[in-house]
Short mmCIF file of C-alpha atoms and ligand atoms in Angstrom, two decimals:
data_model
loop_
_atom_site.label_atom_id
_atom_site.label_comp_id
_atom_site.label_asym_id
_atom_site.label_seq_id
_atom_site.Cartn_x
_atom_site.Cartn_y
_atom_site.Cartn_z
CA MET D 1 102.61 56.77 97.54
CA SER D 2 101.74 59.80 95.51
CA GLU D 3 104.54 61.93 94.28
CA LEU D 4 102.20 64.50 92.78
CA GLU D 5 98.54 65.17 93.56
CA LEU D 6 96.36 67.62 91.79
CA ALA D 7 92.95 68.44 93.12
CA ASP D 8 90.19 70.17 91.28
CA LEU D 9 92.25 72.42 88.99
CA HIS D 10 90.36 75.07 87.12
CA LYS D 11 91.93 77.22 84.45
CA SER D 12 90.41 79.64 81.98
CA PHE D 13 91.75 81.88 79.33
CA GLY D 14 89.23 84.75 79.33
CA SER D 15 85.83 83.16 78.79
CA LEU D 16 87.41 79.86 77.58
CA LYS D 17 87.36 77.22 80.31
CA VAL D 18 90.38 74.97 79.57
CA LEU D 19 90.66 72.95 82.73
CA ARG D 20 87.30 72.07 84.42
CA GLY D 21 88.21 70.44 87.65
CA VAL D 22 91.14 68.11 87.10
CA THR D 23 92.02 65.73 89.87
CA LEU D 24 94.91 63.42 89.41
CA SER D 25 97.65 61.69 91.29
CA VAL D 26 100.90 60.34 90.03
CA HIS D 27 102.65 57.77 92.15
CA LYS D 28 106.39 57.54 92.73
CA GLY D 29 107.98 55.71 89.81
CA GLU D 30 104.80 55.77 87.81
CA VAL D 31 104.53 56.70 84.14
CA LEU D 32 101.19 58.30 83.41
CA SER D 33 100.33 59.10 79.79
CA ILE D 34 97.79 61.74 78.87
CA ILE D 35 96.05 61.45 75.58
CA GLY D 36 93.25 63.46 74.04
CA ALA D 37 92.20 65.65 71.11
CA SER D 38 93.96 68.91 70.14
CA GLY D 39 92.77 71.74 72.41
CA SER D 40 91.54 69.47 75.23
CA GLY D 41 93.86 71.16 77.66
CA LYS D 42 96.77 68.64 77.95
CA SER D 43 99.54 71.18 77.60
CA THR D 44 97.79 73.55 79.83
CA LEU D 45 97.69 70.99 82.55
CA LEU D 46 101.50 70.37 82.26
CA ARG D 47 102.09 74.07 82.29
CA CYS D 48 100.04 74.52 85.49
CA VAL D 49 101.96 71.70 87.11
CA ASN D 50 105.20 73.48 86.28
CA LEU D 51 103.75 76.82 87.39
CA LEU D 52 104.13 78.31 83.91
CA GLU D 53 100.39 78.95 84.16
CA THR D 54 98.39 79.63 87.28
CA PRO D 55 95.02 78.00 87.64
CA GLU D 56 92.27 80.06 89.25
CA SER D 57 91.67 77.40 91.80
CA GLY D 58 92.78 73.93 92.89
CA ARG D 59 95.56 72.43 94.92
CA MET D 60 98.80 70.70 94.20
CA GLU D 61 100.80 68.46 96.58
CA PHE D 62 104.29 67.68 95.46
CA PHE D 63 106.76 65.84 97.65
CA GLY D 64 105.44 67.14 100.84
CA GLN D 65 104.79 70.74 99.80
CA SER D 66 101.32 71.91 99.13
CA LEU D 67 100.20 74.82 97.06
CA ASP D 68 96.83 76.44 96.91
CA PHE D 69 96.49 77.88 93.43
CA ALA D 70 93.97 80.53 94.55
CA ASP D 71 96.83 81.82 96.76
CA VAL D 72 99.27 81.72 93.83
CA ALA D 73 96.73 83.60 91.65
CA CYS D 74 96.44 86.36 94.29
CA GLY D 75 100.15 86.62 94.67
CA ARG D 76 100.15 85.25 98.20
CA THR D 77 102.74 82.60 97.49
CA ARG D 78 106.43 83.32 97.96
CA GLU D 79 108.53 83.25 94.77
CA SER D 80 111.10 81.12 96.71
CA ASP D 81 108.43 78.46 97.37
CA LYS D 82 107.38 78.38 93.69
CA GLU D 83 111.03 78.29 92.65
CA ARG D 84 111.77 75.31 94.93
CA LEU D 85 108.92 73.42 93.42
CA ARG D 86 109.91 74.27 89.82
CA THR D 87 113.49 73.13 90.27
CA LYS D 88 112.21 69.66 91.22
CA ILE D 89 110.06 69.41 88.08
CA GLY D 90 111.78 68.65 84.80
CA MET D 91 109.97 69.65 81.57
CA VAL D 92 110.65 68.76 78.03
CA PHE D 93 108.73 70.46 75.20
CA GLN D 94 107.86 69.61 71.56
CA SER D 95 110.26 72.31 70.42
CA PHE D 96 113.54 71.55 72.12
CA ASN D 97 114.23 75.13 73.31
CA LEU D 98 117.91 74.63 73.69
CA TRP D 99 119.91 77.82 74.12
CA PRO D 100 121.45 78.35 70.65
CA HIS D 101 124.34 80.38 71.93
CA LEU D 102 125.56 77.71 74.31
CA THR D 103 127.19 74.39 73.47
CA VAL D 104 125.54 71.10 74.31
CA LEU D 105 127.54 70.82 77.62
CA GLU D 106 126.89 74.44 78.53
CA ASN D 107 123.15 73.86 77.91
CA VAL D 108 123.25 70.99 80.40
CA ILE D 109 125.18 72.73 83.15
CA GLU D 110 123.42 76.06 82.91
CA ALA D 111 120.57 75.50 85.37
CA PRO D 112 122.51 73.54 87.97
CA VAL D 113 125.26 76.24 88.03
CA HIS D 114 123.07 79.36 87.81
CA VAL D 115 119.84 78.30 89.51
CA THR D 116 120.98 75.96 92.34
CA GLY D 117 124.54 77.17 92.57
CA MET D 118 126.23 73.76 92.00
CA PRO D 119 130.01 74.13 91.64
CA LYS D 120 130.98 74.12 87.97
CA ASP D 121 133.25 71.11 88.22
CA GLU D 122 130.59 69.08 89.85
CA ALA D 123 127.97 70.28 87.23
CA ILE D 124 130.35 69.29 84.37
CA ASP D 125 130.87 65.84 85.84
CA THR D 126 127.13 65.32 86.17
CA ALA D 127 126.52 66.67 82.64
CA GLU D 128 129.15 64.33 81.16
CA LYS D 129 127.49 61.31 82.78
CA LEU D 130 124.08 62.49 81.49
CA LEU D 131 125.40 63.01 77.95
CA ALA D 132 126.79 59.46 78.05
CA LYS D 133 123.41 58.23 79.21
CA VAL D 134 121.61 59.87 76.29
CA GLY D 135 124.33 58.74 73.92
CA LEU D 136 125.79 62.11 73.03
CA SER D 137 129.17 62.31 74.72
CA GLU D 138 130.85 63.09 71.52
CA LYS D 139 128.62 66.13 70.90
CA ARG D 140 129.56 67.89 74.19
CA ASN D 141 131.17 70.88 72.43
CA ALA D 142 128.75 71.01 69.46
CA TRP D 143 126.34 73.86 68.92
CA PRO D 144 122.61 72.86 69.14
CA SER D 145 121.95 73.98 65.51
CA THR D 146 124.41 71.33 64.24
CA LEU D 147 122.46 68.46 65.84
CA SER D 148 119.58 66.50 64.43
CA GLY D 149 116.13 66.98 65.96
CA GLY D 150 116.42 63.69 67.75
CA GLN D 151 119.77 64.62 69.21
CA GLN D 152 118.55 68.04 70.22
CA GLN D 153 115.61 66.42 72.00
CA ARG D 154 117.99 64.03 73.83
CA VAL D 155 120.13 66.98 74.99
CA ALA D 156 116.91 68.64 76.22
CA ILE D 157 116.14 65.60 78.25
CA ALA D 158 119.68 65.52 79.66
CA ARG D 159 119.33 69.19 80.57
CA ALA D 160 116.08 68.53 82.45
CA LEU D 161 117.66 65.55 84.24
CA ALA D 162 120.60 67.68 85.33
CA MET D 163 118.48 69.31 87.96
CA GLN D 164 117.65 65.92 89.47
CA PRO D 165 113.94 66.38 89.20
CA ARG D 166 111.43 64.30 91.20
CA ILE D 167 109.17 64.20 88.21
CA MET D 168 109.62 64.66 84.46
CA LEU D 169 106.85 66.26 82.31
CA PHE D 170 106.97 65.51 78.60
CA ASP D 171 104.75 67.49 76.21
CA GLU D 172 104.60 65.81 72.75
CA VAL D 173 108.30 65.52 72.66
CA THR D 174 108.38 63.45 69.52
CA SER D 175 105.82 65.37 67.48
CA ALA D 176 108.28 67.74 65.76
CA LEU D 177 110.74 64.98 64.92
CA ASP D 178 111.27 63.25 61.55
CA PRO D 179 109.86 59.76 61.81
CA GLU D 180 113.26 58.04 61.82
CA MET D 181 114.24 59.94 64.98
CA VAL D 182 111.16 59.24 67.03
CA GLY D 183 112.42 55.85 68.10
CA GLU D 184 115.67 57.08 69.69
CA VAL D 185 113.75 59.50 71.89
CA LEU D 186 111.05 57.02 72.86
CA ASP D 187 113.77 54.51 73.74
CA LEU D 188 115.36 57.02 76.06
CA MET D 189 112.05 57.72 77.75
CA LYS D 190 111.49 54.01 78.12
CA GLN D 191 114.88 53.70 79.74
CA LEU D 192 114.05 56.43 82.21
CA ALA D 193 110.79 54.73 82.95
CA GLU D 194 112.60 51.47 83.65
CA GLU D 195 114.97 53.27 85.97
CA GLY D 196 112.00 54.38 88.08
CA MET D 197 111.62 57.99 86.99
CA THR D 198 108.18 59.44 87.76
CA MET D 199 106.82 60.73 84.49
CA LEU D 200 103.74 62.58 83.18
CA VAL D 201 103.67 62.25 79.47
CA VAL D 202 101.34 64.02 77.01
CA THR D 203 101.72 61.92 73.88
CA HIS D 204 100.16 60.92 70.52
CA GLU D 205 102.37 57.83 70.55
CA MET D 206 99.78 55.17 71.36
CA GLY D 207 102.46 52.43 71.38
CA PHE D 208 104.36 54.23 74.10
CA ALA D 209 101.26 54.93 76.10
CA ARG D 210 100.18 51.33 75.87
CA HIS D 211 103.44 49.51 76.42
CA VAL D 212 105.55 51.87 78.58
CA SER D 213 103.14 53.86 80.71
CA HIS D 214 101.42 52.23 83.72
CA ARG D 215 98.27 54.22 83.40
CA THR D 216 96.71 56.39 80.74
CA ALA D 217 94.30 59.27 81.17
CA PHE D 218 92.05 60.38 78.31
CA PHE D 219 91.39 64.11 78.37
CA HIS D 220 88.23 65.50 76.89
CA LYS D 221 87.30 69.22 76.94
CA GLY D 222 89.36 69.94 79.98
CA GLU D 223 88.29 66.98 82.13
CA ILE D 224 89.65 63.48 82.59
CA ALA D 225 87.06 61.42 80.91
CA GLU D 226 88.72 58.12 81.58
CA ILE D 227 91.70 56.92 83.47
CA GLY D 228 93.07 53.46 84.27
CA PRO D 229 95.69 50.87 83.46
CA SER D 230 96.91 51.67 79.96
CA ARG D 231 96.00 48.23 78.64
CA SER D 232 92.35 48.78 79.67
CA VAL D 233 91.96 52.39 78.51
CA LEU D 234 93.63 51.79 75.20
CA GLY D 235 92.47 48.17 74.71
CA SER D 236 88.89 48.27 75.91
CA PRO D 237 87.92 51.87 76.57
CA GLN D 238 84.63 52.32 78.47
CA ASN D 239 83.94 55.94 77.68
CA PRO D 240 82.31 56.57 74.26
CA GLU D 241 84.54 59.66 73.72
CA THR D 242 87.62 57.61 74.36
CA GLN D 243 86.41 55.05 71.94
CA GLN D 244 85.78 57.58 69.24
CA PHE D 245 89.13 59.28 69.85
CA LEU D 246 91.01 55.99 69.60
CA ASN D 247 89.09 54.98 66.45
CA ARG D 248 90.08 58.25 64.86
CA VAL D 249 93.75 58.03 65.84
CA LEU D 250 94.27 54.35 65.18
CA ASN D 251 92.60 54.57 61.76
CA HIS D 252 95.08 57.21 60.71
CA ILE D 253 98.03 55.01 61.35
N1 ATP N 1 97.99 81.43 76.64
C1 ATP N 1 96.78 81.12 76.14
N2 ATP N 1 95.90 82.10 75.93
C2 ATP N 1 94.73 81.87 75.37
N3 ATP N 1 94.27 80.65 75.05
C3 ATP N 1 95.08 79.61 75.31
C4 ATP N 1 96.42 79.82 75.81
N4 ATP N 1 96.98 78.59 75.95
C5 ATP N 1 96.12 77.67 75.49
N5 ATP N 1 94.97 78.29 75.16
C6 ATP N 1 93.73 77.61 74.64
O1 ATP N 1 93.45 76.63 75.52
C7 ATP N 1 92.90 75.44 74.90
C8 ATP N 1 93.67 74.27 75.29
O2 ATP N 1 94.98 74.34 74.80
P1 ATP N 1 96.18 73.33 75.12
O3 ATP N 1 97.40 73.79 74.44
O4 ATP N 1 96.20 73.01 76.55
O5 ATP N 1 95.58 72.04 74.33
P2 ATP N 1 96.24 70.64 73.98
O6 ATP N 1 95.34 69.53 74.55
O7 ATP N 1 97.66 70.62 74.54
O8 ATP N 1 96.25 70.59 72.39
P3 ATP N 1 97.34 70.00 71.34
O9 ATP N 1 97.12 68.52 71.27
O10 ATP N 1 97.03 70.69 70.08
O11 ATP N 1 98.70 70.32 71.83
C9 ATP N 1 93.01 75.71 73.37
O12 ATP N 1 91.73 76.18 72.97
C10 ATP N 1 93.97 76.85 73.26
O13 ATP N 1 93.72 77.62 72.26
MG1 MG N 2 99.54 70.58 73.58
#
């Protein structure tokens, strides 16, 4: 069963067409990786799913709610409908974007308390469980600036999970990390995948794409040029553009 369906998304910035008719479905419990060259539109796609950008046209179905982007673009969609969708979508970025003036625990309880009105005690209880899950219980009262990059990114993941999302979007979440911290974040993402979290993951980590994600989509110039089981797309790509991209990437390792 599809958790998220995107149909024929088009997005331009001025005269630059960034998404040229993207159709994609993500099944419940599925991990789908998106790979592709810089500028091919991967982040824009995630930002459209999270309604941080509005495509000119296309549709999205997400846990029973459907959204016509042409309506959103014309302001015909209620803010409350958009907000309801957004609260069910967790997003983690390359730059961790933690609130610097809040402690680790306060970062994690902020949205549940202030966006969904969860009682503070309950939010703290949930946050403590999540911090234990990401291995950072002892940092609950620390300021974000005192944490390593890998730790900050794990807090960012805990913060997104605190809203009990139906899907998690990850945009190059290990790209800004020192190499020795990449593993701890990828391990956490692998653990989430094993627990059945639905995940849409933009990544340069070919090992993660191949071994953790069920399917991989190769993005080329705003279109999905190839999609299929990760082992096929990464092991025996059919599209010449995918082949060239993988040759370039793998030869740099
Ligand atoms: N807000 C914006 N205004 C204008 N152009 C933008 C905007 N956001 C993205 N673009 C352009 O859209 C294109 C796609 O950008 P996007 O960030 O989606 O690529 P990407 O595949 O995520 O690349 P990377 O691998 O470098 O992160 C790029 O040419 C970018 O410059
Ligand atoms: Mg990007």
